[in-house]
Amino acid sequence: MPDSCLRLLEAGVSHNAATQHASSTVDPVKDVQEPQQKLVSRTSSSASNAMIPDIVNVPGRSSQEVETEKRPKAYTAQEVTAHTSEKDLWIIIGSDVYDVTEFQHQHPGGAKVIHGVAGKDATKKFDRHHRRGLLEPYKAKYQVGVLAVTSPPKDHGNPTENSSNQEGLAVIPTSILVFIATL
Ligand code: HEM
């Protein structure tokens, strides 16, 4: 075989070796990326685990029981309206719901004023005659829950944080392009 051919062969071999080397440099990158991807998914799953209350596994008690203890019960204003009789009398003050069936007869301001707000939001009338701080010692005994939030609390008032709005922004340039293309 002529020398030039030998040189060419050598060059081919070294080229293949270089290709192999190049591809072998890609593989480790893949190897590095894969665990990273796994890490990301592990991180995101642990992030969703963070949403689960810490004390789910209380021996002998269901997570639902523990949850019920942690959060006060939420009642809608509609539900409170079902408790208007002297024998079952609830009122709302601020964001709290009180069962004042027993307290109405001990109320220094009289039971009559309490009857006037039975099953209703008594906040305005209460605030006319008391400081809110006055309720603190009564809460443990008479508060039965909190007022349920019926409308979504967030995503109002800051439209830039709305993801659907971000999608909308992404659509605008495309539609402009289509418009330009039709000219
Ligand atoms: C859980 C609910 C309530 C508690 C614990 C409560 C407690 C009290 C207390 C301790 C007093 C004596 C005066 C004072 O210390 O300020 C009082 C007076 C009074 N309360 Fe209430 N109250 C409640 C709800 C209401 C509501 C809903 C009304 C009105 C609709 C009302 C109207 C009055 C009035 C008119 C007085 C007399 C005020 C005065 O003498 O100047 N209270 N209440």
Coordinates of N, CA and C in Angstrom, one line a residue, residues 5-172:
C5 N -1.7 6.4 1.0 CA -2.9 5.6 1.4 C -2.8 5.3 2.9
L6 N -1.6 4.9 3.3 CA -1.4 4.6 4.7 C -1.7 5.8 5.6
R7 N -1.2 7.0 5.1 CA -1.4 8.2 5.9 C -3.0 8.5 6.0
L8 N -3.6 8.3 4.8 CA -5.1 8.5 4.8 C -5.8 7.6 5.7
L9 N -5.4 6.3 5.7 CA -6.0 5.4 6.6 C -5.8 5.8 8.1
E10 N -4.5 6.2 8.3 CA -4.2 6.6 9.7 C -5.1 7.8 10.1
A11 N -5.3 8.7 9.1 CA -6.1 9.9 9.3 C -7.5 9.5 9.6
G12 N -8.0 8.5 8.8 CA -9.4 8.0 9.0 C -9.6 7.4 10.4
V13 N -8.6 6.6 10.8 CA -8.7 6.0 12.1 C -8.7 7.0 13.2
S14 N -7.8 8.0 13.0 CA -7.8 9.0 14.1 C -9.1 9.9 14.1
H15 N -9.6 10.0 12.8 CA -10.9 10.8 12.8 C -12.0 10.0 13.5
N16 N -12.1 8.7 13.2 CA -13.1 7.9 13.9 C -12.9 7.9 15.4
A17 N -11.6 7.9 15.8 CA -11.3 7.9 17.2 C -11.8 9.3 17.8
A18 N -11.5 10.3 16.9 CA -12.0 11.6 17.4 C -13.5 11.7 17.5
T19 N -14.2 11.1 16.5 CA -15.6 11.0 16.5 C -16.1 10.3 17.8
Q20 N -15.4 9.2 18.0 CA -15.8 8.4 19.2 C -15.6 9.2 20.4
H21 N -14.5 9.9 20.4 CA -14.2 10.7 21.6 C -15.2 11.8 21.8
A22 N -15.6 12.4 20.5 CA -16.6 13.5 20.6 C -17.9 12.9 21.2
S23 N -18.3 11.7 20.6 CA -19.5 11.2 21.1 C -19.4 10.8 22.6
S24 N -18.2 10.3 22.9 CA -18.0 9.9 24.3 C -18.0 11.1 25.2
T25 N -17.7 12.3 24.6 CA -17.8 13.5 25.5 C -19.3 13.9 25.7
V26 N -20.2 13.5 24.7 CA -21.6 13.9 24.8 C -22.2 13.0 25.9
D27 N -21.9 11.7 25.9 CA -22.5 10.8 26.8 C -22.4 11.2 28.3
P28 N -21.2 11.6 28.7 CA -21.2 12.0 30.1 C -22.0 13.2 30.4
V29 N -22.2 14.1 29.4 CA -23.1 15.2 29.6 C -24.5 14.7 29.9
K30 N -24.9 13.7 29.0 CA -26.2 13.1 29.2 C -26.3 12.6 30.6
D31 N -25.2 11.8 31.0 CA -25.2 11.2 32.3 C -25.3 12.2 33.4
V32 N -24.7 13.4 33.1 CA -24.8 14.4 34.2 C -26.2 15.0 34.2
Q33 N -26.8 15.2 32.9 CA -28.1 15.8 32.8 C -29.2 15.0 33.4
E34 N -29.1 13.7 33.2 CA -30.2 12.8 33.6 C -30.4 12.9 35.1
P35 N -29.3 12.7 35.9 CA -29.5 12.8 37.3 C -30.1 14.2 37.7
Q36 N -29.7 15.2 36.9 CA -30.2 16.5 37.3 C -31.7 16.6 37.1
Q37 N -32.2 15.9 35.9 CA -33.6 15.9 35.7 C -34.3 15.2 36.8
K38 N -33.7 14.0 37.2 CA -34.3 13.2 38.2 C -34.4 14.1 39.5
L39 N -33.3 14.9 39.7 CA -33.3 15.7 40.9 C -34.4 16.7 40.9
V40 N -34.6 17.3 39.7 CA -35.7 18.3 39.6 C -37.0 17.6 39.9
S41 N -37.3 16.4 39.4 CA -38.6 15.8 39.6 C -38.7 15.4 41.1
R42 N -37.5 15.0 41.7 CA -37.6 14.7 43.1 C -37.9 15.9 43.9
T43 N -37.2 17.1 43.5 CA -37.4 18.3 44.2 C -38.9 18.7 44.1
S44 N -39.5 18.6 42.9 CA -40.8 19.1 42.8 C -41.8 18.2 43.6
S45 N -41.5 16.9 43.6 CA -42.4 16.0 44.4 C -42.2 16.3 45.9
S46 N -41.0 16.7 46.3 CA -40.9 17.0 47.7 C -41.5 18.3 48.0
A47 N -41.6 19.2 46.9 CA -42.3 20.5 47.1 C -43.8 20.3 47.3
S48 N -44.3 19.3 46.6 CA -45.7 19.0 46.8 C -45.9 18.3 48.1
N49 N -44.9 17.6 48.6 CA -45.0 17.0 49.9 C -45.1 18.1 51.0
A50 N -44.4 19.2 50.7 CA -44.4 20.3 51.6 C -45.8 20.8 51.9
M51 N -46.7 20.6 50.9 CA -48.1 21.0 51.1 C -48.9 20.1 52.0
I52 N -48.4 19.0 52.3 CA -49.0 18.0 53.2 C -48.7 18.4 54.6
P53 N -49.7 18.5 55.5 CA -49.4 18.9 56.8 C -48.3 18.0 57.5
D54 N -47.5 18.6 58.3 CA -46.4 17.9 59.0 C -46.8 16.7 59.8
I55 N -48.0 16.9 60.5 CA -48.4 15.8 61.4 C -49.5 15.0 60.9
V56 N -49.2 14.4 59.7 CA -50.2 13.5 59.1 C -50.2 12.2 59.8
N57 N -49.0 11.7 60.2 CA -48.9 10.4 60.8 C -49.0 10.4 62.3
V58 N -50.1 10.7 62.8 CA -50.2 10.7 64.3 C -50.8 9.3 64.6
P59 N -50.0 8.5 65.4 CA -50.5 7.1 65.6 C -51.9 7.1 66.3
G60 N -52.7 6.2 65.7 CA -54.0 6.0 66.2 C -55.0 7.0 65.8
R61 N -54.6 8.1 65.0 CA -55.6 9.1 64.6 C -55.4 9.3 63.1
S62 N -56.5 9.5 62.4 CA -56.5 9.7 61.0 C -56.0 11.2 60.7
S63 N -55.5 11.4 59.5 CA -55.0 12.7 59.1 C -56.1 13.7 59.1
Q64 N -57.3 13.2 58.8 CA -58.5 14.1 58.8 C -58.8 14.6 60.2
E65 N -58.7 13.7 61.2 CA -59.0 14.1 62.5 C -58.0 15.2 62.9
V66 N -56.7 15.0 62.6 CA -55.7 16.0 63.0 C -55.9 17.3 62.3
E67 N -56.3 17.3 61.0 CA -56.6 18.4 60.2 C -57.8 19.2 60.8
T68 N -58.8 18.5 61.2 CA -60.0 19.2 61.8 C -59.6 19.9 63.1
E69 N -58.7 19.4 63.8 CA -58.3 20.0 65.1 C -57.5 21.3 64.8
K70 N -56.7 21.2 63.7 CA -55.8 22.3 63.4 C -56.5 23.6 62.9
R71 N -57.5 23.4 62.1 CA -58.2 24.5 61.5 C -59.6 24.7 62.1
P72 N -60.0 25.9 62.4 CA -61.3 26.1 62.9 C -62.3 25.8 61.8
K73 N -63.5 25.4 62.1 CA -64.5 25.1 61.1 C -64.9 26.4 60.4
A74 N -65.1 26.3 59.1 CA -65.6 27.5 58.4 C -67.0 27.3 58.0
Y75 N -67.8 28.4 58.3 CA -69.2 28.4 58.0 C -69.5 29.6 57.0
T76 N -70.4 29.3 56.1 CA -70.7 30.4 55.2 C -71.8 31.3 55.9
A77 N -71.9 32.5 55.5 CA -72.9 33.4 56.1 C -74.3 32.8 56.0
Q78 N -74.5 32.0 54.8 CA -75.8 31.3 54.6 C -76.0 30.3 55.7
E79 N -75.0 29.6 56.0 CA -75.1 28.5 57.1 C -75.5 29.1 58.4
V80 N -74.9 30.3 58.7 CA -75.2 30.9 60.0 C -76.6 31.4 60.1
T81 N -77.2 31.7 59.0 CA -78.6 32.2 59.0 C -79.6 31.0 59.5
A82 N -79.1 29.8 59.6 CA -80.0 28.7 60.1 C -80.1 28.7 61.6
H83 N -79.3 29.6 62.3 CA -79.3 29.5 63.8 C -79.8 30.8 64.3
T84 N -81.1 31.0 64.2 CA -81.7 32.3 64.7 C -82.7 32.2 65.8
S85 N -82.9 31.0 66.3 CA -83.8 30.8 67.4 C -83.1 31.0 68.8
E86 N -83.9 31.3 69.8 CA -83.4 31.6 71.1 C -82.6 30.3 71.7
K87 N -83.0 29.2 71.2 CA -82.4 27.9 71.6 C -81.2 27.5 70.8
D88 N -81.0 28.2 69.7 CA -79.9 28.0 68.8 C -79.5 29.3 68.1
L89 N -78.7 30.1 68.8 CA -78.5 31.4 68.3 C -77.0 31.7 67.9
W90 N -76.7 31.9 66.7 CA -75.4 32.2 66.3 C -75.3 33.6 65.7
I91 N -74.1 34.2 65.9 CA -73.9 35.6 65.2 C -72.4 35.6 64.6
I92 N -72.3 36.5 63.7 CA -70.9 36.7 63.1 C -70.4 38.0 63.6
I93 N -69.2 38.0 64.1 CA -68.5 39.3 64.4 C -67.1 39.2 63.7
G94 N -66.9 40.2 62.8 CA -65.6 40.2 62.1 C -65.6 38.9 61.2
S95 N -64.6 38.1 61.3 CA -64.5 36.9 60.5 C -64.8 35.7 61.3
D96 N -65.3 35.9 62.5 CA -65.6 34.8 63.4 C -67.1 34.5 63.6
V97 N -67.4 33.2 63.9 CA -68.8 32.8 64.1 C -68.9 32.4 65.6
Y98 N -69.9 33.0 66.3 CA -70.1 32.7 67.7 C -71.5 32.0 67.9
D99 N -71.5 31.1 68.8 CA -72.8 30.5 69.3 C -73.1 31.2 70.6
V100 N -74.0 32.1 70.6 CA -74.3 32.9 71.8 C -75.6 32.4 72.5
T101 N -76.0 31.2 72.2 CA -77.3 30.6 72.8 C -77.3 30.8 74.3
E102 N -76.2 30.4 74.9 CA -76.0 30.5 76.3 C -75.7 31.9 76.8
F103 N -74.8 32.6 76.0 CA -74.4 33.9 76.4 C -75.4 35.0 76.4
Q104 N -76.4 34.8 75.5 CA -77.4 35.9 75.3 C -78.1 36.3 76.7
H105 N -78.2 35.3 77.6 CA -78.9 35.6 78.9 C -77.9 36.2 79.9
Q106 N -76.6 36.1 79.6 CA -75.6 36.7 80.5 C -75.1 38.0 79.9
H107 N -75.5 38.4 78.7 CA -75.0 39.6 78.1 C -75.3 40.8 78.9
P108 N -74.3 41.6 79.3 CA -74.6 42.8 80.1 C -75.5 43.8 79.3
G109 N -75.4 43.8 78.0 CA -76.3 44.7 77.2 C -77.7 44.1 77.0
G110 N -78.0 43.0 77.5 CA -79.3 42.4 77.4 C -79.4 41.4 76.2
A111 N -80.4 40.5 76.3 CA -80.6 39.5 75.3 C -81.3 40.1 74.0
K112 N -82.1 41.1 74.3 CA -82.8 41.7 73.2 C -82.0 42.1 72.0
V113 N -80.9 42.8 72.3 CA -80.0 43.3 71.2 C -79.4 42.1 70.5
I114 N -79.1 41.1 71.2 CA -78.5 39.9 70.5 C -79.6 39.2 69.6
H115 N -80.8 39.2 70.0 CA -81.9 38.6 69.2 C -82.0 39.4 67.8
G116 N -81.7 40.7 67.9 CA -81.8 41.6 66.8 C -80.8 41.2 65.7
V117 N -79.8 40.5 66.1 CA -78.7 40.2 65.1 C -78.6 38.6 64.9
A118 N -79.6 37.9 65.4 CA -79.5 36.4 65.3 C -79.3 35.9 63.9
G119 N -78.3 35.1 63.7 CA -78.1 34.5 62.4 C -77.4 35.5 61.4
K120 N -77.1 36.7 61.9 CA -76.6 37.7 61.0 C -75.1 38.1 61.3
D121 N -74.6 39.0 60.5 CA -73.4 39.6 60.7 C -73.6 40.8 61.7
A122 N -73.1 40.6 62.9 CA -73.4 41.7 64.0 C -72.2 42.6 64.1
T123 N -71.3 42.6 63.2 CA -70.0 43.3 63.4 C -70.3 44.8 63.6
K124 N -71.1 45.4 62.7 CA -71.3 46.9 62.8 C -71.9 47.3 64.2
K125 N -72.9 46.5 64.6 CA -73.6 46.8 65.8 C -72.7 46.5 67.0
F126 N -71.9 45.4 66.9 CA -71.0 45.1 68.0 C -70.0 46.2 68.2
D127 N -69.4 46.7 67.1 CA -68.4 47.7 67.1 C -68.9 49.0 67.6
R128 N -70.2 49.2 67.6 CA -70.8 50.5 68.1 C -70.7 50.5 69.6
H129 N -70.7 49.3 70.2 CA -70.8 49.3 71.7 C -69.5 48.7 72.4
H130 N -68.7 48.1 71.7 CA -67.5 47.4 72.3 C -66.2 47.6 71.5
R131 N -65.1 47.4 72.2 CA -63.8 47.2 71.5 C -63.8 45.8 71.1
R132 N -63.1 45.5 70.0 CA -62.9 44.1 69.5 C -62.2 43.2 70.5
G133 N -61.2 43.9 71.2 CA -60.4 43.1 72.2 C -61.2 42.5 73.3
L134 N -62.4 43.0 73.5 CA -63.3 42.5 74.5 C -63.7 41.1 74.3
L135 N -63.6 40.7 73.0 CA -64.0 39.3 72.6 C -63.0 38.2 73.0
E136 N -61.8 38.6 73.2 CA -60.8 37.6 73.4 C -61.1 36.6 74.5
P137 N -61.5 37.0 75.7 CA -61.7 36.0 76.7 C -63.0 35.2 76.5
Y138 N -63.8 35.6 75.5 CA -65.1 34.9 75.2 C -64.9 33.9 74.1
K139 N -63.8 34.1 73.3 CA -63.6 33.2 72.1 C -63.5 31.7 72.5
A140 N -62.8 31.4 73.5 CA -62.6 30.0 73.8 C -63.9 29.3 74.1
K141 N -64.8 30.0 74.7 CA -66.1 29.4 75.1 C -67.2 29.5 74.0
Y142 N -67.2 30.6 73.3 CA -68.4 30.8 72.4 C -68.1 30.7 70.9
Q143 N -66.8 30.9 70.5 CA -66.5 30.8 69.1 C -66.6 29.4 68.6
V144 N -67.4 29.2 67.5 CA -67.6 27.9 66.9 C -66.9 27.7 65.6
G145 N -66.5 28.8 65.0 CA -65.7 28.7 63.8 C -65.4 30.1 63.2
V146 N -65.1 30.0 61.9 CA -64.8 31.3 61.2 C -65.7 31.4 60.0
L147 N -65.7 32.6 59.4 CA -66.6 32.8 58.3 C -65.8 32.2 57.0
A148 N -66.5 31.4 56.3 CA -65.9 30.8 55.1 C -65.7 31.9 54.0
V149 N -64.5 31.8 53.4 CA -64.2 32.7 52.2 C -64.8 32.1 51.0
T150 N -65.8 32.7 50.5 CA -66.6 32.2 49.3 C -66.0 32.5 48.0
S151 N -65.2 33.6 47.9 CA -64.6 34.0 46.6 C -63.1 33.7 46.7
P152 N -62.4 33.4 45.6 CA -61.0 33.2 45.6 C -60.3 34.4 46.3
P153 N -59.4 34.1 47.3 CA -58.8 35.2 48.0 C -57.7 35.9 47.2
K154 N -57.0 35.1 46.3 CA -55.8 35.7 45.6 C -56.2 35.8 44.1
D155 N -55.1 36.2 43.4 CA -55.2 36.4 41.9 C -56.2 37.5 41.5
H156 N -56.5 38.3 42.5 CA -57.4 39.5 42.2 C -56.5 40.7 42.4
G157 N -56.6 41.6 41.5 CA -55.9 42.9 41.7 C -54.6 43.0 41.1
N158 N -53.9 41.8 40.8 CA -52.6 41.9 40.1 C -52.6 41.0 38.9
P159 N -53.2 41.6 37.8 CA -53.4 40.8 36.6 C -52.0 40.3 36.0
T160 N -50.9 40.9 36.3 CA -49.6 40.5 35.7 C -49.2 39.2 36.3
E161 N -49.7 38.8 37.5 CA -49.3 37.5 38.1 C -50.2 36.4 37.6
N162 N -51.2 36.7 36.8 CA -52.1 35.7 36.3 C -51.5 34.9 35.2
S163 N -51.4 33.6 35.3 CA -50.7 32.8 34.3 C -51.4 32.8 33.0
S164 N -52.8 32.8 33.0 CA -53.5 32.9 31.8 C -53.3 34.2 31.0
N165 N -53.0 35.2 31.8 CA -52.7 36.5 31.2 C -51.3 36.4 30.5
Q166 N -50.4 35.7 31.1 CA -49.1 35.5 30.5 C -49.2 34.8 29.2
E167 N -50.0 33.8 29.2 CA -50.3 33.1 27.9 C -50.8 34.0 26.9
G168 N -51.7 34.9 27.3 CA -52.3 35.9 26.4 C -51.2 36.8 25.8
L169 N -50.2 37.2 26.7 CA -49.2 38.0 26.2 C -48.3 37.3 25.1
A170 N -48.2 36.0 25.3 CA -47.4 35.2 24.4 C -48.1 35.1 23.0
V171 N -49.4 35.2 23.1 CA -50.3 35.1 21.8 C -50.2 36.3 21.0
I172 N -50.1 37.5 21.7 CA -50.1 38.8 21.0 C -49.0 38.9 19.9

